[in-house]
PDB file of C-alpha atoms and ligand atoms in Angstrom:
ATOM      1  CA  MET A   1      24.906 -26.351 -29.132  1.00 56.00           C
ATOM      2  CA  THR A   2      25.502 -25.922 -25.758  1.00 64.00           C
ATOM      3  CA  LYS A   3      28.312 -23.074 -24.842  1.00 68.00           C
ATOM      4  CA  LYS A   4      30.481 -24.214 -22.976  1.00 67.00           C
ATOM      5  CA  ILE A   5      31.207 -22.468 -19.544  1.00 63.00           C
ATOM      6  CA  LYS A   6      34.780 -21.840 -17.874  1.00 60.00           C
ATOM      7  CA  THR A   7      34.682 -24.389 -15.531  1.00 57.00           C
ATOM      8  CA  SER A   8      36.828 -22.028 -12.815  1.00 64.00           C
ATOM      9  CA  VAL A   9      33.405 -19.608 -12.783  1.00 76.00           C
ATOM     10  CA  LEU A  10      31.344 -22.418 -11.405  1.00 85.00           C
ATOM     11  CA  ALA A  11      30.470 -22.520  -7.868  1.00 87.00           C
ATOM     12  CA  PRO A  12      32.521 -25.245  -5.579  1.00 93.00           C
ATOM     13  CA  LEU A  13      29.430 -27.600  -4.738  1.00 96.00           C
ATOM     14  CA  VAL A  14      29.126 -28.851  -1.309  1.00 97.00           C
ATOM     15  CA  SER A  15      27.714 -31.465   1.419  1.00 97.00           C
ATOM     16  CA  LEU A  16      23.670 -30.520   1.204  1.00 97.00           C
ATOM     17  CA  ASN A  17      22.534 -29.815   4.990  1.00 96.00           C
ATOM     18  CA  TYR A  18      19.138 -31.368   5.511  1.00 96.00           C
ATOM     19  CA  ASP A  19      17.079 -33.354   7.711  1.00 94.00           C
ATOM     20  CA  ILE A  20      15.207 -36.464   7.065  1.00 96.00           C
ATOM     21  CA  PHE A  21      11.918 -37.029   8.896  1.00 98.00           C
ATOM     22  CA  PRO A  22       9.644 -39.719   9.247  1.00 98.00           C
ATOM     23  CA  ILE A  23       6.739 -38.897   6.643  1.00 98.00           C
ATOM     24  CA  GLU A  24       4.770 -38.813   9.874  1.00 98.00           C
ATOM     25  CA  GLU A  25       6.416 -35.914  11.360  1.00 98.00           C
ATOM     26  CA  ILE A  26       6.690 -33.966   8.197  1.00 98.00           C
ATOM     27  CA  LYS A  27       2.913 -34.417   8.108  1.00 98.00           C
ATOM     28  CA  PHE A  28       2.806 -32.584  11.125  1.00 98.00           C
ATOM     29  CA  ARG A  29       5.272 -29.902  11.071  1.00 98.00           C
ATOM     30  CA  SER A  30       3.334 -28.891   7.619  1.00 98.00           C
ATOM     31  CA  LEU A  31      -0.153 -29.183   9.459  1.00 98.00           C
ATOM     32  CA  GLU A  32       1.869 -27.188  12.222  1.00 98.00           C
ATOM     33  CA  TYR A  33       3.121 -24.613  10.141  1.00 98.00           C
ATOM     34  CA  TYR A  34       0.201 -23.865   8.501  1.00 98.00           C
ATOM     35  CA  LYS A  35      -1.666 -23.306  11.328  1.00 98.00           C
ATOM     36  CA  ASN A  36       1.010 -20.699  12.635  1.00 98.00           C
ATOM     37  CA  MET A  37       1.006 -19.029   9.594  1.00 98.00           C
ATOM     38  CA  ASN A  38      -2.848 -18.549   9.253  1.00 98.00           C
ATOM     39  CA  ASN A  39      -2.690 -16.823  12.589  1.00 98.00           C
ATOM     40  CA  ARG A  40      -0.932 -14.041  10.595  1.00 98.00           C
ATOM     41  CA  ARG A  41      -2.351 -10.863  10.228  1.00 98.00           C
ATOM     42  CA  THR A  42      -2.148  -7.926   8.305  1.00 98.00           C
ATOM     43  CA  VAL A  43      -1.856  -5.077  10.663  1.00 97.00           C
ATOM     44  CA  ARG A  44      -2.219  -0.960  10.907  1.00 97.00           C
ATOM     45  CA  ASP A  45      -2.799  -0.544  15.238  1.00 98.00           C
ATOM     46  CA  PHE A  46       0.966  -0.360  16.031  1.00 98.00           C
ATOM     47  CA  SER A  47       2.128   0.553  19.784  1.00 98.00           C
ATOM     48  CA  LYS A  48       4.837   1.938  19.859  1.00 98.00           C
ATOM     49  CA  ARG A  49       7.091  -0.533  21.792  1.00 98.00           C
ATOM     50  CA  LEU A  50      10.570  -0.906  21.086  1.00 98.00           C
ATOM     51  CA  VAL A  51      12.243  -4.458  19.713  1.00 98.00           C
ATOM     52  CA  PRO A  52      15.855  -4.736  19.746  1.00 98.00           C
ATOM     53  CA  ILE A  53      17.536  -4.122  16.602  1.00 98.00           C
ATOM     54  CA  GLU A  54      18.901  -7.777  16.303  1.00 98.00           C
ATOM     55  CA  ILE A  55      15.277  -9.203  16.137  1.00 99.00           C
ATOM     56  CA  ILE A  56      14.553  -7.563  12.635  1.00 99.00           C
ATOM     57  CA  GLU A  57      18.241  -8.268  11.407  1.00 99.00           C
ATOM     58  CA  ASN A  58      17.411 -11.732  11.752  1.00 99.00           C
ATOM     59  CA  CYS A  59      14.333 -11.607  10.383  1.00 99.00           C
ATOM     60  CA  ILE A  60      16.090  -9.956   7.233  1.00 99.00           C
ATOM     61  CA  LEU A  61      18.939 -12.673   7.614  1.00 99.00           C
ATOM     62  CA  THR A  62      16.140 -14.983   7.213  1.00 99.00           C
ATOM     63  CA  ALA A  63      14.857 -13.757   3.710  1.00 99.00           C
ATOM     64  CA  ASP A  64      18.444 -13.009   2.628  1.00 99.00           C
ATOM     65  CA  THR A  65      18.121 -17.188   2.210  1.00 98.00           C
ATOM     66  CA  ALA A  66      15.186 -16.790  -0.527  1.00 98.00           C
ATOM     67  CA  PRO A  67      15.824 -18.400  -3.850  1.00 98.00           C
ATOM     68  CA  ASN A  68      16.826 -15.367  -6.382  1.00 98.00           C
ATOM     69  CA  GLY A  69      17.704 -15.857  -9.886  1.00 98.00           C
ATOM     70  CA  ALA A  70      21.401 -16.284 -10.627  1.00 97.00           C
ATOM     71  CA  ASN A  71      21.801 -15.934  -6.609  1.00 97.00           C
ATOM     72  CA  GLN A  72      22.585 -12.047  -7.471  1.00 97.00           C
ATOM     73  CA  HIS A  73      20.165 -10.947  -4.103  1.00 98.00           C
ATOM     74  CA  PRO A  74      18.981  -8.248  -6.171  1.00 98.00           C
ATOM     75  CA  TRP A  75      17.350  -6.417  -3.127  1.00 98.00           C
ATOM     76  CA  HIS A  76      18.177  -4.101  -0.508  1.00 98.00           C
ATOM     77  CA  PHE A  77      16.693  -3.465   3.393  1.00 99.00           C
ATOM     78  CA  VAL A  78      16.531  -0.294   4.616  1.00 99.00           C
ATOM     79  CA  ILE A  79      15.967  -0.233   8.713  1.00 99.00           C
ATOM     80  CA  VAL A  80      14.082   2.920   9.330  1.00 99.00           C
ATOM     81  CA  SER A  81      13.851   3.836  12.961  1.00 98.00           C
ATOM     82  CA  ASP A  82      14.945   7.065  13.013  1.00 98.00           C
ATOM     83  CA  PRO A  83      11.711   9.078  13.972  1.00 98.00           C
ATOM     84  CA  ASP A  84      12.857  12.073  11.793  1.00 98.00           C
ATOM     85  CA  ILE A  85      13.042   9.665   8.680  1.00 98.00           C
ATOM     86  CA  LYS A  86      10.164   7.824   9.255  1.00 98.00           C
ATOM     87  CA  ARG A  87       8.067  11.573  10.113  1.00 98.00           C
ATOM     88  CA  ARG A  88       9.112  12.702   6.549  1.00 98.00           C
ATOM     89  CA  ILE A  89       8.607   8.954   4.414  1.00 98.00           C
ATOM     90  CA  ARG A  90       5.047   9.648   6.424  1.00 98.00           C
ATOM     91  CA  ASN A  91       4.013  13.196   4.815  1.00 98.00           C
ATOM     92  CA  ALA A  92       5.134  11.505   1.632  1.00 98.00           C
ATOM     93  CA  ALA A  93       3.756   8.870   2.117  1.00 98.00           C
ATOM     94  CA  GLU A  94       0.010  10.488   2.898  1.00 98.00           C
ATOM     95  CA  LYS A  95       0.715  12.895  -0.372  1.00 97.00           C
ATOM     96  CA  GLU A  96       0.658  10.301  -2.671  1.00 96.00           C
ATOM     97  CA  GLU A  97      -1.987   8.697  -0.602  1.00 96.00           C
ATOM     98  CA  GLU A  98      -4.597  11.911  -0.682  1.00 97.00           C
ATOM     99  CA  ARG A  99      -4.054  12.128  -4.464  1.00 96.00           C
ATOM    100  CA  PHE A 100      -4.820   8.219  -4.843  1.00 95.00           C
ATOM    101  CA  TYR A 101      -8.145   7.940  -2.203  1.00 95.00           C
ATOM    102  CA  ASN A 102      -9.474  11.962  -4.322  1.00 96.00           C
ATOM    103  CA  SER A 103      -8.295  11.002  -7.722  1.00 95.00           C
ATOM    104  CA  ARG A 104      -6.290   8.286  -8.878  1.00 96.00           C
ATOM    105  CA  ALA A 105      -7.783   5.059  -7.776  1.00 95.00           C
ATOM    106  CA  THR A 106     -10.607   4.118  -9.948  1.00 97.00           C
ATOM    107  CA  LYS A 107     -14.059   3.840  -8.815  1.00 97.00           C
ATOM    108  CA  GLU A 108     -13.694  -0.494  -8.924  1.00 98.00           C
ATOM    109  CA  TRP A 109     -10.216  -0.327  -6.872  1.00 96.00           C
ATOM    110  CA  LEU A 110     -11.860   1.530  -4.238  1.00 97.00           C
ATOM    111  CA  GLU A 111     -14.608  -0.935  -4.143  1.00 97.00           C
ATOM    112  CA  ALA A 112     -12.116  -3.655  -3.787  1.00 96.00           C
ATOM    113  CA  ILE A 113     -10.384  -2.109  -0.688  1.00 94.00           C
ATOM    114  CA  SER A 114     -12.822  -0.963   1.204  1.00 94.00           C
ATOM    115  CA  PRO A 115     -13.555  -3.280   3.181  1.00 91.00           C
ATOM    116  CA  LEU A 116     -10.766  -3.412   4.782  1.00 91.00           C
ATOM    117  CA  GLY A 117     -11.343   0.573   5.890  1.00 90.00           C
ATOM    118  CA  THR A 118      -7.797   2.276   4.856  1.00 94.00           C
ATOM    119  CA  ASN A 119      -7.826   5.996   3.921  1.00 95.00           C
ATOM    120  CA  GLU A 120      -4.993   8.312   3.494  1.00 96.00           C
ATOM    121  CA  LYS A 121      -3.526   8.681   6.978  1.00 97.00           C
ATOM    122  CA  LYS A 122      -1.400   6.217   7.547  1.00 98.00           C
ATOM    123  CA  PRO A 123      -0.250   6.801  11.553  1.00 98.00           C
ATOM    124  CA  PHE A 124       1.629   3.779  11.753  1.00 98.00           C
ATOM    125  CA  LEU A 125       4.219   5.117   9.796  1.00 98.00           C
ATOM    126  CA  GLU A 126       5.414   6.804  12.837  1.00 98.00           C
ATOM    127  CA  THR A 127       4.046   4.764  15.426  1.00 98.00           C
ATOM    128  CA  ALA A 128       5.960   1.360  14.628  1.00 98.00           C
ATOM    129  CA  PRO A 129       8.749   1.190  15.741  1.00 98.00           C
ATOM    130  CA  TYR A 130      10.039   0.064  12.156  1.00 99.00           C
ATOM    131  CA  LEU A 131       9.913   0.603   8.596  1.00 99.00           C
ATOM    132  CA  ILE A 132      11.949  -2.228   6.351  1.00 99.00           C
ATOM    133  CA  VAL A 133      11.921  -0.587   3.174  1.00 98.00           C
ATOM    134  CA  ILE A 134      12.348  -3.454   0.703  1.00 98.00           C
ATOM    135  CA  PHE A 135      14.294  -1.918  -2.569  1.00 98.00           C
ATOM    136  CA  ALA A 136      14.561  -3.932  -5.683  1.00 98.00           C
ATOM    137  CA  LYS A 137      17.989  -4.367  -7.519  1.00 98.00           C
ATOM    138  CA  THR A 138      16.752  -3.207 -11.195  1.00 98.00           C
ATOM    139  CA  TYR A 139      19.773  -3.866 -12.430  1.00 98.00           C
ATOM    140  CA  GLY A 140      23.627  -4.518 -11.191  1.00 96.00           C
ATOM    141  CA  LEU A 141      25.664  -0.958 -10.304  1.00 93.00           C
ATOM    142  CA  SER A 142      29.309  -1.326  -9.238  1.00 91.00           C
ATOM    143  CA  VAL A 143      31.271   1.737  -7.988  1.00 90.00           C
ATOM    144  CA  LYS A 144      32.902   2.374 -11.172  1.00 93.00           C
ATOM    145  CA  GLY A 145      29.545   3.045 -12.836  1.00 91.00           C
ATOM    146  CA  LYS A 146      29.420  -0.216 -14.677  1.00 94.00           C
ATOM    147  CA  ILE A 147      25.768  -1.805 -15.848  1.00 96.00           C
ATOM    148  CA  THR A 148      25.192  -5.480 -15.456  1.00 97.00           C
ATOM    149  CA  LYS A 149      21.625  -7.444 -16.174  1.00 98.00           C
ATOM    150  CA  ASN A 150      20.025  -8.792 -12.801  1.00 98.00           C
ATOM    151  CA  TYR A 151      17.849 -11.964 -13.562  1.00 98.00           C
ATOM    152  CA  TYR A 152      13.414 -12.672 -11.920  1.00 98.00           C
ATOM    153  CA  VAL A 153      14.200  -9.670  -9.756  1.00 98.00           C
ATOM    154  CA  ASN A 154      10.702  -9.513  -9.200  1.00 98.00           C
ATOM    155  CA  GLU A 155      10.258 -12.924  -8.590  1.00 98.00           C
ATOM    156  CA  SER A 156      13.371 -12.901  -6.385  1.00 98.00           C
ATOM    157  CA  VAL A 157      12.205  -9.881  -4.256  1.00 99.00           C
ATOM    158  CA  GLY A 158       8.840 -11.003  -3.892  1.00 98.00           C
ATOM    159  CA  ILE A 159       9.894 -14.131  -2.737  1.00 99.00           C
ATOM    160  CA  ALA A 160      12.163 -12.888   0.118  1.00 99.00           C
ATOM    161  CA  THR A 161       9.719 -10.670   1.217  1.00 99.00           C
ATOM    162  CA  GLY A 162       7.626 -13.950   1.820  1.00 99.00           C
ATOM    163  CA  PHE A 163      10.216 -14.872   3.919  1.00 99.00           C
ATOM    164  CA  LEU A 164      10.479 -11.520   5.732  1.00 99.00           C
ATOM    165  CA  ILE A 165       7.122 -12.129   6.179  1.00 99.00           C
ATOM    166  CA  SER A 166       7.191 -15.129   7.731  1.00 98.00           C
ATOM    167  CA  ALA A 167       9.875 -14.751   9.776  1.00 99.00           C
ATOM    168  CA  LEU A 168       8.422 -11.852  11.468  1.00 99.00           C
ATOM    169  CA  HIS A 169       5.430 -12.910  12.427  1.00 98.00           C
ATOM    170  CA  GLN A 170       7.005 -16.756  13.547  1.00 98.00           C
ATOM    171  CA  SER A 171       8.872 -14.327  15.915  1.00 98.00           C
ATOM    172  CA  GLY A 172       6.462 -13.042  17.265  1.00 98.00           C
ATOM    173  CA  LEU A 173       5.769  -9.890  15.872  1.00 99.00           C
ATOM    174  CA  VAL A 174       3.222  -8.172  13.495  1.00 98.00           C
ATOM    175  CA  SER A 175       4.011  -6.413   9.612  1.00 98.00           C
ATOM    176  CA  LEU A 176       2.182  -4.621   7.151  1.00 98.00           C
ATOM    177  CA  THR A 177       3.116  -4.525   3.540  1.00 98.00           C
ATOM    178  CA  HIS A 178       2.315  -0.860   2.149  1.00 97.00           C
ATOM    179  CA  THR A 179       2.945   0.269  -1.534  1.00 94.00           C
ATOM    180  CA  PRO A 180       1.934   4.325  -1.560  1.00 93.00           C
ATOM    181  CA  SER A 181       2.099   4.653  -5.124  1.00 89.00           C
ATOM    182  CA  PRO A 182       4.474   6.089  -6.526  1.00 93.00           C
ATOM    183  CA  MET A 183       6.871   5.384  -4.259  1.00 96.00           C
ATOM    184  CA  GLY A 184      10.225   6.837  -5.989  1.00 96.00           C
ATOM    185  CA  PHE A 185      10.370   9.508  -3.009  1.00 98.00           C
ATOM    186  CA  LEU A 186      11.907   6.751  -0.798  1.00 98.00           C
ATOM    187  CA  ASN A 187      14.987   7.163  -2.841  1.00 98.00           C
ATOM    188  CA  LYS A 188      15.364  10.760  -2.074  1.00 98.00           C
ATOM    189  CA  ILE A 189      15.085  10.278   1.603  1.00 98.00           C
ATOM    190  CA  LEU A 190      16.695   7.637   2.004  1.00 98.00           C
ATOM    191  CA  ASN A 191      19.640   7.765  -0.401  1.00 98.00           C
ATOM    192  CA  ARG A 192      19.161   5.294  -2.773  1.00 98.00           C
ATOM    193  CA  PRO A 193      20.996   4.662  -6.388  1.00 96.00           C
ATOM    194  CA  LYS A 194      18.684   5.192  -9.453  1.00 95.00           C
ATOM    195  CA  ASN A 195      19.276   1.345  -9.809  1.00 97.00           C
ATOM    196  CA  GLU A 196      17.013   0.663  -7.080  1.00 98.00           C
ATOM    197  CA  ARG A 197      13.440   0.263  -7.325  1.00 98.00           C
ATOM    198  CA  PRO A 198      11.380   0.499  -4.220  1.00 98.00           C
ATOM    199  CA  PHE A 199       9.187  -2.263  -3.899  1.00 98.00           C
ATOM    200  CA  LEU A 200       7.184  -1.581  -0.626  1.00 98.00           C
ATOM    201  CA  ILE A 201       7.210  -0.352   3.165  1.00 98.00           C
ATOM    202  CA  LEU A 202       6.812  -2.963   5.576  1.00 98.00           C
ATOM    203  CA  VAL A 203       5.972  -1.645   8.745  1.00 98.00           C
ATOM    204  CA  VAL A 204       6.834  -3.917  11.502  1.00 99.00           C
ATOM    205  CA  GLY A 205       6.297  -3.604  15.560  1.00 99.00           C
ATOM    206  CA  PHE A 206       3.653  -4.520  17.969  1.00 98.00           C
ATOM    207  CA  PRO A 207       0.136  -4.494  18.187  1.00 98.00           C
ATOM    208  CA  THR A 208      -1.792  -1.995  20.064  1.00 98.00           C
ATOM    209  CA  LYS A 209      -3.851  -3.783  22.793  1.00 98.00           C
ATOM    210  CA  SER A 210      -7.205  -2.853  21.126  1.00 98.00           C
ATOM    211  CA  ALA A 211      -6.086  -3.510  17.661  1.00 98.00           C
ATOM    212  CA  LYS A 212      -8.626  -4.638  15.332  1.00 97.00           C
ATOM    213  CA  VAL A 213      -8.504  -6.806  11.588  1.00 97.00           C
ATOM    214  CA  PRO A 214     -10.964  -6.806   9.290  1.00 94.00           C
ATOM    215  CA  HIS A 215     -13.126 -10.017   9.424  1.00 94.00           C
ATOM    216  CA  ILE A 216     -12.350 -11.699   6.441  1.00 92.00           C
ATOM    217  CA  LYS A 217     -12.047 -15.262   4.916  1.00 95.00           C
ATOM    218  CA  ARG A 218      -8.537 -17.095   3.579  1.00 97.00           C
ATOM    219  CA  LYS A 219     -10.080 -19.174   0.301  1.00 98.00           C
ATOM    220  CA  SER A 220     -10.918 -23.116   0.691  1.00 98.00           C
ATOM    221  CA  LEU A 221      -8.189 -25.672  -0.738  1.00 98.00           C
ATOM    222  CA  HIS A 222     -10.384 -26.243  -3.661  1.00 98.00           C
ATOM    223  CA  GLU A 223     -10.537 -22.868  -4.466  1.00 98.00           C
ATOM    224  CA  ILE A 224      -6.704 -22.224  -5.145  1.00 98.00           C
ATOM    225  CA  THR A 225      -5.908 -26.118  -6.147  1.00 98.00           C
ATOM    226  CA  SER A 226      -6.562 -27.670  -9.095  1.00 98.00           C
ATOM    227  CA  TYR A 227      -4.400 -31.708 -10.349  1.00 98.00           C
ATOM    228  CA  TYR A 228      -3.903 -33.637 -12.624  1.00 98.00           C
TER     229      TYR A 228
HETATM  230  N1  LIG B 301      -2.166   1.952  -0.946  1.00 59.29           N
HETATM  231  C1  LIG B 301      -3.190   2.453  -0.177  1.00 59.29           C
HETATM  232  C2  LIG B 301      -4.531   1.783  -1.213  1.00 59.29           C
HETATM  233  C3  LIG B 301      -5.076   0.256  -1.049  1.00 59.29           C
HETATM  234  C4  LIG B 301      -3.860  -0.391  -1.905  1.00 59.29           C
HETATM  235  C5  LIG B 301      -4.413  -1.851  -1.963  1.00 59.29           C
HETATM  236  I1  LIG B 301      -4.476  -2.913  -3.347  1.00 59.29           I
HETATM  237  C6  LIG B 301      -4.777  -2.469  -0.733  1.00 59.29           C
HETATM  238  O1  LIG B 301      -4.996  -4.124  -0.726  1.00 59.29           O
HETATM  239  C7  LIG B 301      -4.671  -1.635   0.570  1.00 59.29           C
HETATM  240  C8  LIG B 301      -4.787  -0.519   0.214  1.00 59.29           C
HETATM  241  C9  LIG B 301      -3.572   2.999   0.747  1.00 59.29           C
HETATM  242  O2  LIG B 301      -2.338   1.457   1.716  1.00 59.29           O
HETATM  243  O3  LIG B 301      -3.853   2.816   1.289  1.00 59.29           O
END
């Protein structure tokens, strides 16, 4: 037997705001979007050029439109532009990365990332105008300390992060997903509560004029799909 939910807790229904395009236009739009996103590259050479905070805020509002478990929005975004905080994050991240590259990473892992040419030095954590530090709310915590369950946290925060990366790219900025591991130092530096787990650092700004990216290939459709 299905459990009855009190109708008073159901959200009221409103009309869907949806543009109907002719199918040819949908085809065109899908291709244009792909071509645009295919130009996105993860960048590690950031210039010092500043970015108005409003652009970052608009992109974060886009991230907040992501589908998420039980509409709980289990995320928190910390926008870091303060040079002192950026320096503290860089110092802590480089400490972890030194351990990663010199002992923690397996030979297999180091081989897998060797084409990217990365190392333990992370100057971009100070050069880029913004670090958006994304936290996942592993559970809900009210001001009174009441704990509630959050649903599909990883999926939700992953999708929101994807929306954010897409929004930044569509706006004309570049980004880098950076995940020093472990990232617990971010809670301390940024004063975040214990129910929040650092998900990743998104480094955001403009590339330097001479920025280079690794020569990588996307997969072909047949490699990543099957049909029934
Ligand atoms: N976190 C390290 C190592 C690293 C790991 C993966 I998986 C990458 O795709 C890239 C780097 C670093 O940022 O250098």
